[in-house]
Amino acid sequence: MTIAEETLRPGDVLLYRGEGLISWAIRLFDNSEVNHAGLYLGQATVGEALPQGLARQGLAQSVEGSQIWVRRLSSRPETMEPVLEKARDYLDQGQRYAYEQILMLALLSIVRNIPQAPIVAELVDGLLRKGLALLARLVAGQREPMICSEFVFRCHDEADPALEDPYVIEVAQRRQAGPAPILGLKAPTPVGGGAHPRSLLALAQAAPARSWLTKGVSQARFLGDEPEPTDAELGQLLGQYQRQLGHDPDAAWREARPTVTFADLDGIMHKFGDRLRRAVDPAHAPARGMPRTSALAWLGQYAQANFVTPGDLLKSPSLFTVPDIPAR
């Protein structure tokens, strides 16, 4: 679709419904209509997280091929300059960050109650193995992951330190603040939905450590690389998963946990949590890696405090959908 520049205001939140299997899976796992987010900067320019990092992009190029929702702060502050200034700060150091849809999908597969299908455990395993490889490359390149919607949220959340901050975006599933900063950084406002009680993370946290993790397995072996699925292999898994959901909508396994358990993914989740910590907080990540319980607990705190999704922005009571720019 196209959007007339004069209908937008600087600071507007743009939410995208894109094409492709990964975009579809993000919307499915996030239980949302949208899978990407950007911030309108004015002068027909959008700030957003892209594979090459945080970047400015022309409005027409940014929205091409997507349905768009435009959301605006209900508080209607007199100026959006604090938000835009914070956005410029992030964008000016954009090469420090990187965005991969697969990383958002991997996190969603861990913390949300995803729709069940016979192939779901194999799919999540593939997503986490791909995510581990992506995180390893980010760590090697001294870059940090920045999810598209996290960028939009942080520009608002960090815009004004006042107690009555008109720029903060609330989300429906707000959680209480945890103990002191877990990332070694300024403590963010805890806004994420946390882990769903039937999520993979909740199941793993409730389960005892697998015996092989506690019987002489070396840390070096534990922190080794998992075989990375190719894009084609991951696409095949997503396509098969989509077909299973679409072709059998009334199957009994959609209403219950599948016969396969997620126990076999416990170890790879341990690795994912440890490597994510290294990617976002290298100065404070333990040199020899985190124990299983610490890695899973850290993942839960990370999701609670930092993981804001496009769906959270679409459902936020702090924003209203601009009525004269319908998604189409």
Coordinates of C-alpha atoms in Angstrom, one line a residue:
M1 CA 0.0 0.0 0.0
T2 CA 1.0 3.7 -0.2
I3 CA 0.5 6.3 2.5
A4 CA 0.2 10.0 1.9
E5 CA 2.9 11.8 3.7
E6 CA 0.6 14.6 4.9
T7 CA -1.6 12.1 6.8
L8 CA 1.4 11.1 9.1
R9 CA 2.9 12.9 12.1
P10 CA 6.5 12.6 13.3
G11 CA 6.6 9.9 16.0
D12 CA 3.8 7.8 14.6
V13 CA 4.2 4.1 15.1
L14 CA 4.0 2.1 11.8
L15 CA 3.0 -1.5 12.0
Y16 CA 3.4 -3.8 9.1
R17 CA 1.7 -7.0 7.9
G18 CA 4.2 -8.5 5.4
E19 CA 4.3 -11.5 3.1
G20 CA 6.1 -14.7 3.4
L21 CA 6.3 -17.7 5.8
I22 CA 8.5 -16.0 8.4
S23 CA 6.1 -13.0 8.6
W24 CA 3.2 -15.4 8.9
A25 CA 4.8 -17.4 11.7
I26 CA 5.7 -14.2 13.7
R27 CA 2.0 -13.2 13.5
L28 CA 0.9 -16.6 14.5
F29 CA 3.2 -17.0 17.4
D30 CA 2.5 -13.4 18.5
N31 CA -1.2 -13.9 18.1
S32 CA -1.3 -10.6 16.2
E33 CA -2.2 -9.1 12.8
V34 CA 1.3 -7.5 12.4
N35 CA 4.9 -8.7 12.2
H36 CA 7.1 -5.6 11.9
A37 CA 7.3 -2.1 13.4
G38 CA 8.9 1.2 12.5
L39 CA 8.9 4.8 13.6
Y40 CA 7.9 7.7 11.3
L41 CA 10.6 10.4 11.6
G42 CA 9.0 13.0 9.3
Q43 CA 10.0 14.2 5.8
A44 CA 8.8 10.9 4.3
T45 CA 11.4 8.9 6.3
V46 CA 11.0 5.9 8.6
G47 CA 13.4 4.6 11.2
E48 CA 13.4 0.9 11.6
A49 CA 15.5 -2.2 12.5
L50 CA 16.6 -3.9 9.3
P51 CA 19.1 -6.8 8.7
Q52 CA 22.0 -4.4 8.3
G53 CA 21.1 -2.6 11.5
L54 CA 19.0 0.4 12.6
A55 CA 18.5 2.5 9.5
R56 CA 16.5 5.3 7.9
Q57 CA 14.5 4.4 4.9
G58 CA 12.2 6.3 2.6
L59 CA 8.5 6.0 3.5
A60 CA 7.4 4.5 0.1
Q61 CA 10.2 1.9 0.2
S62 CA 9.5 1.0 3.8
V63 CA 5.7 0.3 3.3
E64 CA 6.0 -1.3 -0.1
G65 CA 4.3 -4.7 -0.2
S66 CA 2.8 -4.5 3.3
Q67 CA -0.5 -3.7 4.9
I68 CA 0.0 -0.8 7.3
W69 CA -1.5 0.2 10.7
V70 CA -0.6 3.7 11.9
R71 CA -0.8 4.2 15.7
R72 CA -0.4 7.5 17.6
L73 CA 0.0 8.3 21.3
S74 CA -3.3 8.8 23.1
S75 CA -1.6 11.3 25.5
R76 CA -1.2 13.7 22.6
P77 CA 2.0 15.5 23.9
E78 CA 2.7 19.0 22.6
T79 CA 5.9 17.8 20.9
M80 CA 7.4 14.5 19.8
E81 CA 10.9 15.9 19.7
P82 CA 12.2 13.9 22.7
V83 CA 11.1 10.6 21.0
L84 CA 12.7 11.7 17.7
E85 CA 15.9 12.8 19.4
K86 CA 16.2 9.4 21.0
A87 CA 15.5 7.8 17.7
R88 CA 18.3 9.8 16.1
D89 CA 20.7 8.7 18.8
Y90 CA 20.0 5.1 18.1
L91 CA 20.0 5.5 14.3
D92 CA 23.3 7.3 14.4
Q93 CA 24.9 4.2 15.9
G94 CA 22.8 1.8 13.8
Q95 CA 25.7 -0.4 12.7
R96 CA 26.1 -1.4 16.4
Y97 CA 22.8 -3.3 16.1
A98 CA 21.3 -6.0 13.8
Y99 CA 17.8 -7.3 13.3
E100 CA 16.9 -10.8 12.2
Q101 CA 13.3 -11.9 12.0
I102 CA 14.5 -15.4 12.9
L103 CA 15.7 -14.2 16.2
M104 CA 12.3 -12.7 17.0
L105 CA 10.6 -15.9 15.9
A106 CA 13.0 -18.0 18.0
L107 CA 12.2 -15.9 21.1
L108 CA 8.5 -16.1 20.4
S109 CA 8.7 -19.9 20.1
I110 CA 10.2 -20.0 23.6
V111 CA 8.0 -17.6 25.5
R112 CA 4.6 -17.8 23.8
N113 CA 2.0 -20.6 23.8
I114 CA 2.4 -21.5 20.1
P115 CA -0.2 -23.5 18.1
Q116 CA 0.5 -27.2 18.3
A117 CA 1.1 -29.5 15.3
P118 CA 2.9 -32.8 14.9
I119 CA 6.0 -31.0 13.5
V120 CA 6.2 -28.2 16.0
A121 CA 9.0 -29.6 18.1
E122 CA 11.2 -30.1 15.0
L123 CA 10.3 -26.6 13.9
V124 CA 11.3 -25.0 17.2
D125 CA 14.5 -27.0 17.2
G126 CA 15.3 -25.6 13.8
L127 CA 14.5 -22.1 14.8
L128 CA 16.7 -22.3 17.9
R129 CA 19.6 -23.8 16.0
K130 CA 19.3 -21.0 13.4
G131 CA 19.1 -18.5 16.2
L132 CA 22.2 -19.8 17.9
A133 CA 24.1 -19.4 14.6
L134 CA 22.9 -15.9 14.1
L135 CA 23.8 -14.9 17.7
A136 CA 27.2 -16.4 17.2
R137 CA 27.8 -14.2 14.2
L138 CA 26.5 -11.1 16.1
V139 CA 28.9 -11.8 19.0
A140 CA 31.8 -12.3 16.6
G141 CA 31.0 -9.1 14.8
Q142 CA 30.5 -7.2 18.2
R143 CA 26.9 -6.3 17.3
E144 CA 23.8 -6.4 19.4
P145 CA 20.4 -7.8 18.5
M146 CA 17.7 -5.1 18.3
I147 CA 14.1 -6.3 17.6
C148 CA 12.1 -3.9 15.4
S149 CA 9.4 -3.2 18.0
E150 CA 12.0 -2.9 20.8
F151 CA 13.6 0.0 18.9
V152 CA 10.2 1.8 18.6
F153 CA 9.4 1.1 22.3
R154 CA 12.8 2.3 23.6
C155 CA 12.6 5.6 21.6
H156 CA 9.4 6.3 23.6
D157 CA 10.4 4.8 26.9
E158 CA 13.7 6.7 27.1
A159 CA 12.5 10.0 25.7
D160 CA 11.6 11.7 29.0
P161 CA 12.7 10.7 32.6
A162 CA 9.8 12.5 34.2
L163 CA 7.5 10.5 36.5
E164 CA 4.4 11.4 34.4
D165 CA 6.0 10.6 31.1
P166 CA 3.6 11.2 28.2
Y167 CA 5.7 9.2 25.8
V168 CA 5.8 5.7 27.5
I169 CA 4.0 3.0 25.6
E170 CA 2.1 0.6 27.9
V171 CA 1.4 -3.0 27.0
A172 CA -1.5 -5.0 28.1
Q173 CA 0.5 -7.6 30.0
R174 CA 2.7 -5.3 32.0
R175 CA 4.8 -7.0 34.7
Q176 CA 6.4 -5.8 37.9
A177 CA 10.0 -4.7 37.9
G178 CA 12.5 -7.4 38.8
P179 CA 15.6 -7.0 40.8
A180 CA 18.3 -4.6 39.6
P181 CA 19.5 -4.5 36.0
I182 CA 20.1 -8.0 34.6
L183 CA 21.9 -6.7 31.6
G184 CA 24.4 -4.5 33.3
L185 CA 22.7 -1.6 31.7
K186 CA 20.3 1.1 32.9
A187 CA 17.2 -0.8 34.1
P188 CA 14.5 -0.7 31.5
T189 CA 10.9 -0.3 32.3
P190 CA 9.6 -3.9 32.5
V191 CA 6.9 -4.1 29.9
G192 CA 7.1 -7.5 28.2
G193 CA 4.4 -10.0 28.5
G194 CA 6.9 -12.5 30.1
A195 CA 6.6 -16.2 29.5
H196 CA 3.1 -17.7 28.9
P197 CA 2.4 -20.4 31.6
R198 CA 2.2 -23.0 28.8
S199 CA 5.2 -21.8 26.9
L200 CA 8.3 -23.8 26.2
L201 CA 10.2 -21.7 28.6
A202 CA 7.7 -22.2 31.4
L203 CA 7.8 -26.0 30.8
A204 CA 11.6 -26.0 30.8
Q205 CA 11.8 -23.9 34.0
A206 CA 9.5 -26.3 35.8
A207 CA 11.3 -29.4 34.7
P208 CA 14.4 -30.8 36.6
A209 CA 17.7 -30.6 34.8
R210 CA 18.3 -33.4 32.4
S211 CA 20.8 -35.9 33.8
W212 CA 23.2 -35.5 30.9
L213 CA 23.6 -31.8 31.7
T214 CA 24.9 -32.6 35.2
K215 CA 27.1 -35.7 34.6
G216 CA 30.4 -34.6 33.4
V217 CA 29.5 -32.9 30.1
S218 CA 32.2 -30.3 29.6
Q219 CA 31.3 -26.6 29.3
A220 CA 33.3 -26.4 26.1
R221 CA 31.2 -29.1 24.5
F222 CA 28.0 -27.6 25.8
L223 CA 28.8 -24.2 24.3
G224 CA 29.7 -25.7 20.9
D225 CA 27.9 -24.8 17.8
E226 CA 24.7 -26.6 16.7
P227 CA 24.4 -27.6 13.1
E228 CA 22.6 -24.6 11.4
P229 CA 19.7 -25.4 9.1
T230 CA 19.8 -23.8 5.7
D231 CA 17.2 -21.2 4.8
A232 CA 15.7 -23.7 2.4
E233 CA 15.4 -26.4 5.2
L234 CA 13.9 -23.9 7.6
G235 CA 11.4 -22.8 4.9
Q236 CA 10.4 -26.4 4.3
L237 CA 9.7 -26.8 8.1
L238 CA 7.6 -23.6 8.2
G239 CA 5.7 -24.7 5.0
Q240 CA 5.0 -28.1 6.5
Y241 CA 3.9 -26.5 9.8
Q242 CA 1.6 -24.1 7.9
R243 CA 0.0 -27.0 5.9
Q244 CA -0.6 -29.0 9.1
L245 CA -2.4 -26.1 10.8
G246 CA -4.4 -25.2 7.7
H247 CA -5.4 -28.7 6.5
D248 CA -6.5 -30.0 9.9
P249 CA -8.0 -27.1 11.8
D250 CA -10.1 -29.3 14.1
A251 CA -7.4 -31.8 15.0
A252 CA -7.4 -32.9 18.7
W253 CA -3.7 -31.9 19.1
R254 CA -4.6 -28.3 18.6
E255 CA -6.4 -28.3 22.0
A256 CA -3.8 -30.1 24.0
R257 CA 0.0 -30.5 24.3
P258 CA 1.3 -32.8 21.5
T259 CA 2.4 -36.3 22.2
V260 CA 6.0 -35.2 21.8
T261 CA 7.4 -33.3 24.7
F262 CA 9.8 -30.3 24.7
A263 CA 12.2 -32.1 27.0
D264 CA 14.6 -32.7 24.1
L265 CA 14.8 -28.9 23.5
D266 CA 15.9 -28.1 27.0
G267 CA 19.6 -28.2 26.3
I268 CA 19.4 -26.1 23.2
M269 CA 17.3 -23.5 25.1
H270 CA 20.1 -23.5 27.7
K271 CA 22.5 -22.6 24.9
F272 CA 20.2 -20.0 23.4
G273 CA 19.8 -18.2 26.7
D274 CA 23.6 -18.2 27.4
R275 CA 24.4 -17.0 23.9
L276 CA 21.7 -14.3 23.9
R277 CA 23.2 -13.0 27.2
R278 CA 26.6 -12.8 25.5
A279 CA 25.1 -10.9 22.6
V280 CA 23.2 -8.3 24.6
D281 CA 25.5 -8.0 27.6
P282 CA 29.0 -9.2 26.8
A283 CA 30.7 -7.3 29.6
H284 CA 28.7 -9.2 32.3
A285 CA 28.2 -12.6 30.7
P286 CA 30.1 -15.4 32.6
A287 CA 33.2 -16.4 30.7
R288 CA 32.5 -20.1 31.1
G289 CA 28.8 -19.8 30.4
M290 CA 25.7 -19.9 32.7
P291 CA 24.4 -23.0 34.3
R292 CA 21.1 -24.3 33.0
T293 CA 18.9 -22.9 35.7
S294 CA 20.6 -19.5 35.5
A295 CA 20.3 -19.4 31.7
L296 CA 16.6 -20.2 31.8
A297 CA 15.9 -17.7 34.6
W298 CA 17.8 -15.0 32.6
L299 CA 15.7 -15.8 29.5
G300 CA 12.6 -15.3 31.6
Q301 CA 13.8 -12.0 33.0
Y302 CA 14.8 -10.9 29.5
A303 CA 11.4 -11.7 28.1
Q304 CA 9.7 -9.9 31.0
A305 CA 11.8 -6.7 30.8
N306 CA 12.8 -6.3 27.2
F307 CA 10.8 -8.4 24.8
V308 CA 8.2 -6.0 23.2
T309 CA 6.6 -7.4 20.0
P310 CA 4.8 -5.7 17.1
G311 CA 1.6 -7.3 18.5
D312 CA 2.2 -5.6 21.9
L313 CA 2.4 -2.2 20.1
L314 CA -0.8 -3.0 18.1
K315 CA -2.7 -3.8 21.3
S316 CA -1.2 -1.1 23.5
P317 CA -3.8 1.1 25.3
S318 CA -1.3 4.0 25.1
L319 CA -1.8 4.2 21.3
F320 CA -4.8 4.7 19.1
T321 CA -5.1 3.6 15.5
V322 CA -5.3 6.6 13.1
P323 CA -8.8 6.1 11.6
D324 CA -8.2 7.7 8.2
I325 CA -5.3 5.4 7.3
P326 CA -6.9 2.0 7.3
A327 CA -4.8 -1.1 6.7
R328 CA -5.6 -2.4 3.2

